PDB file of C-alpha atoms and ligand atoms in Angstrom:
ATOM      1  CA  MET A   1     143.112 115.800 117.284  1.00 90.00           C
ATOM      2  CA  GLU A   2     142.254 119.479 118.198  1.00 96.00           C
ATOM      3  CA  ILE A   3     138.757 120.017 119.241  1.00 98.00           C
ATOM      4  CA  ILE A   4     137.540 123.644 118.635  1.00 98.00           C
ATOM      5  CA  LYS A   5     134.448 124.532 120.636  1.00 98.00           C
ATOM      6  CA  LEU A   6     132.163 127.188 119.850  1.00 98.00           C
ATOM      7  CA  LYS A   7     129.077 128.610 121.450  1.00 98.00           C
ATOM      8  CA  GLU A   8     127.272 129.483 118.121  1.00 97.00           C
ATOM      9  CA  ILE A   9     128.075 129.136 114.412  1.00 98.00           C
ATOM     10  CA  ASP A  10     125.994 129.066 111.188  1.00 98.00           C
ATOM     11  CA  SER A  11     127.096 125.522 110.475  1.00 98.00           C
ATOM     12  CA  THR A  12     130.092 123.494 111.763  1.00 98.00           C
ATOM     13  CA  ASN A  13     130.518 122.052 108.283  1.00 98.00           C
ATOM     14  CA  GLU A  14     130.737 125.614 106.717  1.00 97.00           C
ATOM     15  CA  TYR A  15     133.027 126.828 109.477  1.00 98.00           C
ATOM     16  CA  ALA A  16     135.260 123.760 108.915  1.00 98.00           C
ATOM     17  CA  LYS A  17     135.515 124.730 105.272  1.00 98.00           C
ATOM     18  CA  LYS A  18     136.878 128.349 106.321  1.00 98.00           C
ATOM     19  CA  LEU A  19     139.460 126.712 108.560  1.00 98.00           C
ATOM     20  CA  ILE A  20     140.480 124.403 105.763  1.00 97.00           C
ATOM     21  CA  ASP A  21     140.897 127.462 103.614  1.00 97.00           C
ATOM     22  CA  SER A  22     143.197 128.810 106.287  1.00 97.00           C
ATOM     23  CA  GLY A  23     145.421 125.804 106.050  1.00 95.00           C
ATOM     24  CA  LYS A  24     144.277 123.933 109.314  1.00 95.00           C
ATOM     25  CA  ARG A  25     144.080 120.246 109.073  1.00 91.00           C
ATOM     26  CA  ASP A  26     142.958 117.422 111.300  1.00 92.00           C
ATOM     27  CA  PHE A  27     140.567 118.992 113.626  1.00 97.00           C
ATOM     28  CA  ILE A  28     136.964 118.714 115.013  1.00 98.00           C
ATOM     29  CA  VAL A  29     134.670 121.703 115.391  1.00 98.00           C
ATOM     30  CA  ILE A  30     131.640 121.347 117.722  1.00 98.00           C
ATOM     31  CA  ALA A  31     129.076 124.094 118.403  1.00 98.00           C
ATOM     32  CA  ASP A  32     126.366 124.246 121.083  1.00 98.00           C
ATOM     33  CA  LYS A  33     124.068 125.649 118.603  1.00 97.00           C
ATOM     34  CA  GLN A  34     123.893 126.314 114.767  1.00 97.00           C
ATOM     35  CA  SER A  35     121.870 129.165 113.217  1.00 97.00           C
ATOM     36  CA  LYS A  36     122.074 127.460 109.791  1.00 97.00           C
ATOM     37  CA  GLY A  37     122.522 123.704 110.343  1.00 97.00           C
ATOM     38  CA  ARG A  38     122.541 121.942 106.927  1.00 96.00           C
ATOM     39  CA  GLY A  39     121.184 118.570 106.081  1.00 92.00           C
ATOM     40  CA  ARG A  40     121.487 116.270 103.210  1.00 87.00           C
ATOM     41  CA  LEU A  41     119.684 117.140  99.934  1.00 80.00           C
ATOM     42  CA  GLY A  42     119.729 120.878 100.795  1.00 83.00           C
ATOM     43  CA  ARG A  43     117.541 120.346 103.853  1.00 87.00           C
ATOM     44  CA  VAL A  44     117.837 122.269 107.241  1.00 91.00           C
ATOM     45  CA  TRP A  45     119.202 120.581 110.333  1.00 94.00           C
ATOM     46  CA  PHE A  46     117.375 121.917 113.394  1.00 94.00           C
ATOM     47  CA  SER A  47     120.008 122.825 115.733  1.00 95.00           C
ATOM     48  CA  ASP A  48     118.668 124.060 119.218  1.00 95.00           C
ATOM     49  CA  PRO A  49     120.888 124.081 122.281  1.00 96.00           C
ATOM     50  CA  GLY A  50     121.258 120.713 123.832  1.00 96.00           C
ATOM     51  CA  GLY A  51     121.961 118.721 120.682  1.00 97.00           C
ATOM     52  CA  LEU A  52     125.419 117.689 119.517  1.00 98.00           C
ATOM     53  CA  TYR A  53     126.564 119.446 116.271  1.00 98.00           C
ATOM     54  CA  PHE A  54     130.086 118.727 115.157  1.00 98.00           C
ATOM     55  CA  SER A  55     132.418 118.280 112.128  1.00 98.00           C
ATOM     56  CA  ILE A  56     135.432 116.090 112.006  1.00 98.00           C
ATOM     57  CA  VAL A  57     138.003 117.143 109.299  1.00 98.00           C
ATOM     58  CA  LEU A  58     140.099 114.300 107.947  1.00 97.00           C
ATOM     59  CA  ASP A  59     142.613 113.820 104.985  1.00 95.00           C
ATOM     60  CA  ASN A  60     140.979 112.618 101.957  1.00 92.00           C
ATOM     61  CA  LYS A  61     141.266 108.925 102.328  1.00 92.00           C
ATOM     62  CA  PHE A  62     138.980 106.004 103.369  1.00 94.00           C
ATOM     63  CA  TYR A  63     136.081 108.010 102.104  1.00 92.00           C
ATOM     64  CA  GLU A  64     134.130 104.663 101.249  1.00 90.00           C
ATOM     65  CA  ILE A  65     133.921 103.474 104.848  1.00 95.00           C
ATOM     66  CA  LEU A  66     132.933 106.847 106.424  1.00 96.00           C
ATOM     67  CA  SER A  67     129.325 106.486 105.548  1.00 93.00           C
ATOM     68  CA  PHE A  68     129.286 103.161 107.351  1.00 96.00           C
ATOM     69  CA  ILE A  69     131.493 103.742 110.369  1.00 97.00           C
ATOM     70  CA  THR A  70     129.968 107.065 111.185  1.00 98.00           C
ATOM     71  CA  PRO A  71     126.326 105.896 111.845  1.00 97.00           C
ATOM     72  CA  LEU A  72     127.622 102.678 113.429  1.00 98.00           C
ATOM     73  CA  SER A  73     129.559 104.916 115.929  1.00 98.00           C
ATOM     74  CA  VAL A  74     126.475 106.912 116.690  1.00 98.00           C
ATOM     75  CA  VAL A  75     124.425 103.736 117.273  1.00 98.00           C
ATOM     76  CA  LYS A  76     127.069 102.522 119.595  1.00 97.00           C
ATOM     77  CA  ALA A  77     127.544 105.795 121.376  1.00 97.00           C
ATOM     78  CA  LEU A  78     123.786 106.084 122.092  1.00 97.00           C
ATOM     79  CA  ASN A  79     123.474 102.501 123.215  1.00 96.00           C
ATOM     80  CA  ILE A  80     119.709 102.425 123.060  1.00 96.00           C
ATOM     81  CA  GLY A  81     119.132  99.958 120.262  1.00 96.00           C
ATOM     82  CA  ALA A  82     118.938 102.596 117.569  1.00 97.00           C
ATOM     83  CA  LYS A  83     119.153 101.414 113.967  1.00 96.00           C
ATOM     84  CA  ILE A  84     120.584 102.752 110.679  1.00 95.00           C
ATOM     85  CA  LYS A  85     118.354 103.812 107.861  1.00 92.00           C
ATOM     86  CA  PHE A  86     120.136 103.842 104.580  1.00 88.00           C
ATOM     87  CA  PRO A  87     122.533 105.450 103.763  1.00 86.00           C
ATOM     88  CA  ASN A  88     123.380 107.010 107.286  1.00 89.00           C
ATOM     89  CA  ASP A  89     120.547 108.218 109.366  1.00 92.00           C
ATOM     90  CA  VAL A  90     120.202 106.882 112.733  1.00 96.00           C
ATOM     91  CA  ILE A  91     116.755 106.228 113.983  1.00 95.00           C
ATOM     92  CA  TYR A  92     114.870 105.060 117.004  1.00 96.00           C
ATOM     93  CA  ARG A  93     111.243 103.665 116.583  1.00 93.00           C
ATOM     94  CA  ASP A  94     111.153 105.040 113.101  1.00 88.00           C
ATOM     95  CA  LYS A  95     111.987 108.598 114.436  1.00 93.00           C
ATOM     96  CA  LYS A  96     115.336 110.284 113.523  1.00 95.00           C
ATOM     97  CA  ILE A  97     117.780 110.799 116.413  1.00 97.00           C
ATOM     98  CA  SER A  98     120.877 111.557 114.263  1.00 97.00           C
ATOM     99  CA  GLY A  99     121.822 112.783 110.785  1.00 96.00           C
ATOM    100  CA  ILE A 100     125.181 112.709 108.971  1.00 96.00           C
ATOM    101  CA  LEU A 101     126.439 115.040 106.237  1.00 95.00           C
ATOM    102  CA  ILE A 102     129.784 113.850 104.683  1.00 94.00           C
ATOM    103  CA  GLU A 103     131.266 116.316 102.212  1.00 93.00           C
ATOM    104  CA  ARG A 104     134.626 116.536 100.227  1.00 93.00           C
ATOM    105  CA  TYR A 105     136.201 119.919 100.320  1.00 95.00           C
ATOM    106  CA  LYS A 106     139.449 120.591  98.674  1.00 94.00           C
ATOM    107  CA  ASP A 107     141.878 117.914  99.692  1.00 93.00           C
ATOM    108  CA  LYS A 108     139.788 117.057 102.850  1.00 96.00           C
ATOM    109  CA  ILE A 109     136.769 115.263 104.054  1.00 96.00           C
ATOM    110  CA  ILE A 110     134.187 116.777 106.496  1.00 97.00           C
ATOM    111  CA  VAL A 111     132.243 114.309 108.423  1.00 97.00           C
ATOM    112  CA  GLY A 112     129.280 116.409 109.884  1.00 98.00           C
ATOM    113  CA  VAL A 113     127.189 114.835 112.574  1.00 98.00           C
ATOM    114  CA  GLY A 114     124.043 116.043 114.460  1.00 98.00           C
ATOM    115  CA  ILE A 115     122.612 114.102 117.338  1.00 98.00           C
ATOM    116  CA  ASN A 116     119.511 115.011 119.296  1.00 97.00           C
ATOM    117  CA  VAL A 117     120.612 114.522 122.734  1.00 97.00           C
ATOM    118  CA  GLU A 118     119.129 117.054 125.287  1.00 96.00           C
ATOM    119  CA  ASN A 119     117.416 119.347 122.723  1.00 96.00           C
ATOM    120  CA  GLU A 120     113.629 119.697 122.698  1.00 94.00           C
ATOM    121  CA  ILE A 121     112.220 118.544 119.407  1.00 95.00           C
ATOM    122  CA  ARG A 122     109.652 121.130 118.358  1.00 91.00           C
ATOM    123  CA  GLY A 123     107.882 122.505 115.338  1.00 87.00           C
ATOM    124  CA  GLU A 124     107.551 120.662 112.061  1.00 86.00           C
ATOM    125  CA  ILE A 125     109.929 117.826 112.890  1.00 89.00           C
ATOM    126  CA  LYS A 126     107.925 116.643 115.923  1.00 88.00           C
ATOM    127  CA  ASP A 127     106.391 113.557 114.321  1.00 89.00           C
ATOM    128  CA  ILE A 128     109.797 112.516 112.605  1.00 91.00           C
ATOM    129  CA  ALA A 129     112.435 113.246 115.145  1.00 94.00           C
ATOM    130  CA  ILE A 130     113.237 112.154 118.634  1.00 96.00           C
ATOM    131  CA  SER A 131     115.765 113.248 121.167  1.00 97.00           C
ATOM    132  CA  LEU A 132     117.818 111.019 123.487  1.00 97.00           C
ATOM    133  CA  LYS A 133     116.407 112.623 126.611  1.00 96.00           C
ATOM    134  CA  ASP A 134     112.856 111.395 125.499  1.00 95.00           C
ATOM    135  CA  ILE A 135     114.230 107.838 125.581  1.00 96.00           C
ATOM    136  CA  LYS A 136     116.318 107.697 128.661  1.00 93.00           C
ATOM    137  CA  ARG A 137     117.117 109.834 131.654  1.00 89.00           C
ATOM    138  CA  GLY A 138     120.192 111.454 132.843  1.00 88.00           C
ATOM    139  CA  VAL A 139     121.829 111.947 129.461  1.00 87.00           C
ATOM    140  CA  ASN A 140     124.759 114.127 128.960  1.00 93.00           C
ATOM    141  CA  LYS A 141     125.818 115.310 125.500  1.00 95.00           C
ATOM    142  CA  ASP A 142     129.621 115.603 126.476  1.00 96.00           C
ATOM    143  CA  GLU A 143     129.482 111.816 127.396  1.00 96.00           C
ATOM    144  CA  VAL A 144     127.646 110.996 123.979  1.00 97.00           C
ATOM    145  CA  PHE A 145     130.394 112.915 122.232  1.00 98.00           C
ATOM    146  CA  LYS A 146     133.238 111.298 123.944  1.00 97.00           C
ATOM    147  CA  ARG A 147     131.769 107.816 123.350  1.00 97.00           C
ATOM    148  CA  PHE A 148     131.093 108.611 119.644  1.00 98.00           C
ATOM    149  CA  LEU A 149     134.847 109.726 119.230  1.00 98.00           C
ATOM    150  CA  ASP A 150     136.140 106.636 120.885  1.00 98.00           C
ATOM    151  CA  GLU A 151     133.949 104.407 118.578  1.00 98.00           C
ATOM    152  CA  PHE A 152     134.672 106.422 115.480  1.00 98.00           C
ATOM    153  CA  PHE A 153     138.512 106.535 115.741  1.00 98.00           C
ATOM    154  CA  ASN A 154     138.529 102.980 116.874  1.00 98.00           C
ATOM    155  CA  TYR A 155     137.063 101.929 113.527  1.00 98.00           C
ATOM    156  CA  TYR A 156     138.991 104.569 111.555  1.00 98.00           C
ATOM    157  CA  ASN A 157     142.410 103.691 113.180  1.00 97.00           C
ATOM    158  CA  LYS A 158     141.778  99.938 112.951  1.00 97.00           C
ATOM    159  CA  PHE A 159     140.965 100.175 109.244  1.00 97.00           C
ATOM    160  CA  ALA A 160     144.002 102.330 108.665  1.00 96.00           C
ATOM    161  CA  ASN A 161     146.191  99.793 110.366  1.00 97.00           C
ATOM    162  CA  ASN A 162     144.668  96.999 108.393  1.00 97.00           C
ATOM    163  CA  ASP A 163     143.243  95.434 111.645  1.00 97.00           C
ATOM    164  CA  LEU A 164     139.712  95.827 110.223  1.00 97.00           C
ATOM    165  CA  ASP A 165     138.602  95.195 106.647  1.00 95.00           C
ATOM    166  CA  LYS A 166     135.724  96.489 104.728  1.00 96.00           C
ATOM    167  CA  GLU A 167     133.886  93.219 104.882  1.00 96.00           C
ATOM    168  CA  ALA A 168     133.910  93.392 108.712  1.00 97.00           C
ATOM    169  CA  ILE A 169     132.678  96.923 108.598  1.00 97.00           C
ATOM    170  CA  LEU A 170     129.813  95.957 106.280  1.00 96.00           C
ATOM    171  CA  LYS A 171     128.846  92.888 108.419  1.00 96.00           C
ATOM    172  CA  GLU A 172     128.711  95.250 111.372  1.00 96.00           C
ATOM    173  CA  TYR A 173     126.621  97.879 109.593  1.00 96.00           C
ATOM    174  CA  LYS A 174     124.144  95.239 108.240  1.00 96.00           C
ATOM    175  CA  LYS A 175     123.415  94.123 111.916  1.00 96.00           C
ATOM    176  CA  PHE A 176     122.143  97.457 112.580  1.00 97.00           C
ATOM    177  CA  SER A 177     120.388  98.126 109.354  1.00 94.00           C
ATOM    178  CA  ASP A 178     116.703  98.988 109.420  1.00 92.00           C
ATOM    179  CA  THR A 179     116.552  99.079 105.703  1.00 91.00           C
ATOM    180  CA  ILE A 180     117.466  95.569 104.535  1.00 93.00           C
ATOM    181  CA  GLY A 181     114.425  93.578 103.852  1.00 92.00           C
ATOM    182  CA  LYS A 182     111.971  96.627 103.844  1.00 90.00           C
ATOM    183  CA  ARG A 183     109.955  97.789 100.955  1.00 90.00           C
ATOM    184  CA  VAL A 184     111.210 101.180  99.992  1.00 88.00           C
ATOM    185  CA  LYS A 185     110.753 103.989  97.564  1.00 85.00           C
ATOM    186  CA  LEU A 186     114.291 105.195  96.223  1.00 83.00           C
ATOM    187  CA  ILE A 187     114.271 108.708  95.238  1.00 79.00           C
ATOM    188  CA  LEU A 188     116.690 109.295  92.490  1.00 77.00           C
ATOM    189  CA  PRO A 189     117.524 112.715  90.896  1.00 71.00           C
ATOM    190  CA  ASN A 190     115.196 112.124  88.027  1.00 75.00           C
ATOM    191  CA  ASN A 191     112.962 109.297  88.976  1.00 78.00           C
ATOM    192  CA  GLU A 192     111.696 106.995  91.779  1.00 82.00           C
ATOM    193  CA  VAL A 193     111.889 103.291  91.977  1.00 85.00           C
ATOM    194  CA  GLU A 194     110.027 100.937  94.527  1.00 87.00           C
ATOM    195  CA  GLY A 195     111.357  97.684  95.565  1.00 89.00           C
ATOM    196  CA  LEU A 196     112.397  95.362  98.231  1.00 92.00           C
ATOM    197  CA  VAL A 197     115.668  96.017  99.693  1.00 92.00           C
ATOM    198  CA  PHE A 198     117.843  92.904  99.052  1.00 94.00           C
ATOM    199  CA  ASN A 199     121.271  94.105  99.958  1.00 94.00           C
ATOM    200  CA  ILE A 200     123.528  97.096 100.784  1.00 93.00           C
ATOM    201  CA  ASP A 201     127.163  97.247 100.208  1.00 92.00           C
ATOM    202  CA  PHE A 202     129.978  99.716  99.466  1.00 89.00           C
ATOM    203  CA  GLU A 203     128.839 100.135  95.900  1.00 86.00           C
ATOM    204  CA  GLY A 204     125.243 100.793  96.702  1.00 87.00           C
ATOM    205  CA  ILE A 205     121.807  99.298  97.365  1.00 89.00           C
ATOM    206  CA  SER A 206     120.081  96.376  95.544  1.00 92.00           C
ATOM    207  CA  LEU A 207     116.249  96.377  95.219  1.00 91.00           C
ATOM    208  CA  VAL A 208     114.128  93.547  94.057  1.00 92.00           C
ATOM    209  CA  THR A 209     111.889  95.548  91.724  1.00 90.00           C
ATOM    210  CA  ASP A 210     109.166  94.570  89.244  1.00 90.00           C
ATOM    211  CA  VAL A 211     111.706  94.205  86.558  1.00 88.00           C
ATOM    212  CA  GLY A 212     114.185  92.060  88.657  1.00 93.00           C
ATOM    213  CA  LEU A 213     117.101  92.840  90.901  1.00 94.00           C
ATOM    214  CA  LYS A 214     118.550  96.212  90.304  1.00 90.00           C
ATOM    215  CA  LYS A 215     121.516  97.883  91.932  1.00 89.00           C
ATOM    216  CA  TYR A 216     121.778 101.590  92.471  1.00 86.00           C
ATOM    217  CA  PRO A 217     125.174 103.297  93.248  1.00 79.00           C
ATOM    218  CA  THR A 218     125.504 105.214  96.433  1.00 66.00           C
ATOM    219  CA  GLY A 219     127.446 108.415  96.919  1.00 46.00           C
ATOM    220  CA  GLU A 220     127.079 111.405  94.736  1.00 39.00           C
ATOM    221  CA  ILE A 221     125.054 111.159  91.629  1.00 37.00           C
ATOM    222  CA  LYS A 222     125.831 113.943  89.543  1.00 38.00           C
ATOM    223  CA  ASN A 223     122.777 115.818  88.063  1.00 36.00           C
ATOM    224  CA  LEU A 224     124.484 117.173  84.906  1.00 36.00           C
ATOM    225  CA  ARG A 225     121.677 119.550  84.276  1.00 39.00           C
ATOM    226  CA  ASN A 226     122.470 121.785  87.255  1.00 37.00           C
ATOM    227  CA  LEU A 227     125.744 120.184  88.383  1.00 35.00           C
ATOM    228  CA  LYS A 228     124.271 119.603  91.806  1.00 39.00           C
ATOM    229  CA  GLU A 229     125.463 116.753  93.772  1.00 41.00           C
ATOM    230  CA  TRP A 230     122.736 114.379  94.924  1.00 45.00           C
ATOM    231  CA  ASN A 231     122.748 111.598  97.351  1.00 54.00           C
ATOM    232  CA  LEU A 232     120.473 108.738  97.130  1.00 61.00           C
ATOM    233  CA  ASN A 233     117.406 109.063  99.531  1.00 70.00           C
ATOM    234  CA  LEU A 234     114.842 106.596 100.323  1.00 71.00           C
ATOM    235  CA  LEU A 235     111.415 106.374 102.071  1.00 74.00           C
ATOM    236  CA  ILE A 236     110.496 103.145 103.982  1.00 70.00           C
ATOM    237  CA  LEU A 237     107.092 102.158 102.775  1.00 70.00           C
TER     238      LEU A 237
HETATM  239  C1  BTN B   1     120.887 114.916 107.351  1.00 87.45           C
HETATM  240  O1  BTN B   1     120.315 114.158 108.165  1.00 87.45           O
HETATM  241  O2  BTN B   1     120.214 115.433 106.399  1.00 87.45           O
HETATM  242  C2  BTN B   1     122.212 115.369 107.861  1.00 87.45           C
HETATM  243  C3  BTN B   1     122.268 116.295 109.044  1.00 87.45           C
HETATM  244  C4  BTN B   1     123.714 116.706 109.347  1.00 87.45           C
HETATM  245  C5  BTN B   1     123.668 117.657 110.558  1.00 87.45           C
HETATM  246  C6  BTN B   1     125.104 118.038 110.985  1.00 87.45           C
HETATM  247  S1  BTN B   1     125.071 118.950 112.508  1.00 87.45           S
HETATM  248  C7  BTN B   1     126.767 119.297 112.287  1.00 87.45           C
HETATM  249  C8  BTN B   1     127.111 119.502 110.853  1.00 87.45           C
HETATM  250  N1  BTN B   1     127.006 120.868 110.407  1.00 87.45           N
HETATM  251  C9  BTN B   1     125.848 121.098 109.610  1.00 87.45           C
HETATM  252  O3  BTN B   1     125.422 122.163 109.138  1.00 87.45           O
HETATM  253  N2  BTN B   1     125.360 119.910 109.205  1.00 87.45           N
HETATM  254  C10 BTN B   1     125.925 118.644 110.104  1.00 87.45           C
END
C-alpha cells in the first residue's frame, strides 16, 4: 500500500477524500502536523508536531470490524498496557493517548488515527490527554507507526482470508476494554442514559439500567432533524 507523507495538511481524513475524488485507491496519508485535525462528534484533534496523524483508505468492506481492530492495533503498537474506552479511544491511566475517526466516503472507508507519541500535551487538553513520551523514554513515532501497520494489516488480512473470525476479534477487544463493568453515562443524540456496562459486541453496547438490560446500537445514529451523523459517546462515571 502506498504511503503518502506530508509535512503539513489541514486534516489527513480530508486530504484522503480529495485523493479519493481524484480516483486514487488503497493508500495511506500521514502528516507531521495538521492545522484542522478532526475528532469524533465535531471535535477538534490537537495535532502538534511529534504526534502521529494518518488515514488509511480501504475498499468499502469489513466496516464492522474496523472500529475493533484499529484500537486493538494501537494498544499493541504502544505496548504500555493501554486500554480501550468504548467505542475506540485508547487511554492510559484514564487519559487519552489515541483517537480514531472512521468515515465512509463514496465507495471507500477512511480510517483516521491520531496517536500522541512525541508531542507535548498543552492547553485545554492537559488534564485529559497524555503522550507516549510522558510514559516511556526513547519513543519514536516511525517505530510506533510501523508497529501499528503490522498489527492492523495482520488483523485485516487474516479476517479477509478467513483465518480470524468476528468472535475472536471481539474476544481480543474485550481483553483490553476499559469500559465493560464500569458505570457510564451514554450520550445519545437526544438523551442520556446511565447504567453499568454489561457487554459490548458488534451490534452495540448493553447497559444494566434502572429499567433493566438495554442495548444501544453502535455506529452512526442518524439524527433526522439535521441529518447529522452521530456516534455513541460515553462518559465513565
Ligand atoms: C477522536 O478521538 O475524536 C478521533 C480523533 C481522530 C484524529 C485523527 S488524526 C488523523 C485523522 N485526521 C483527522 O483530521 N482526524 C483523524
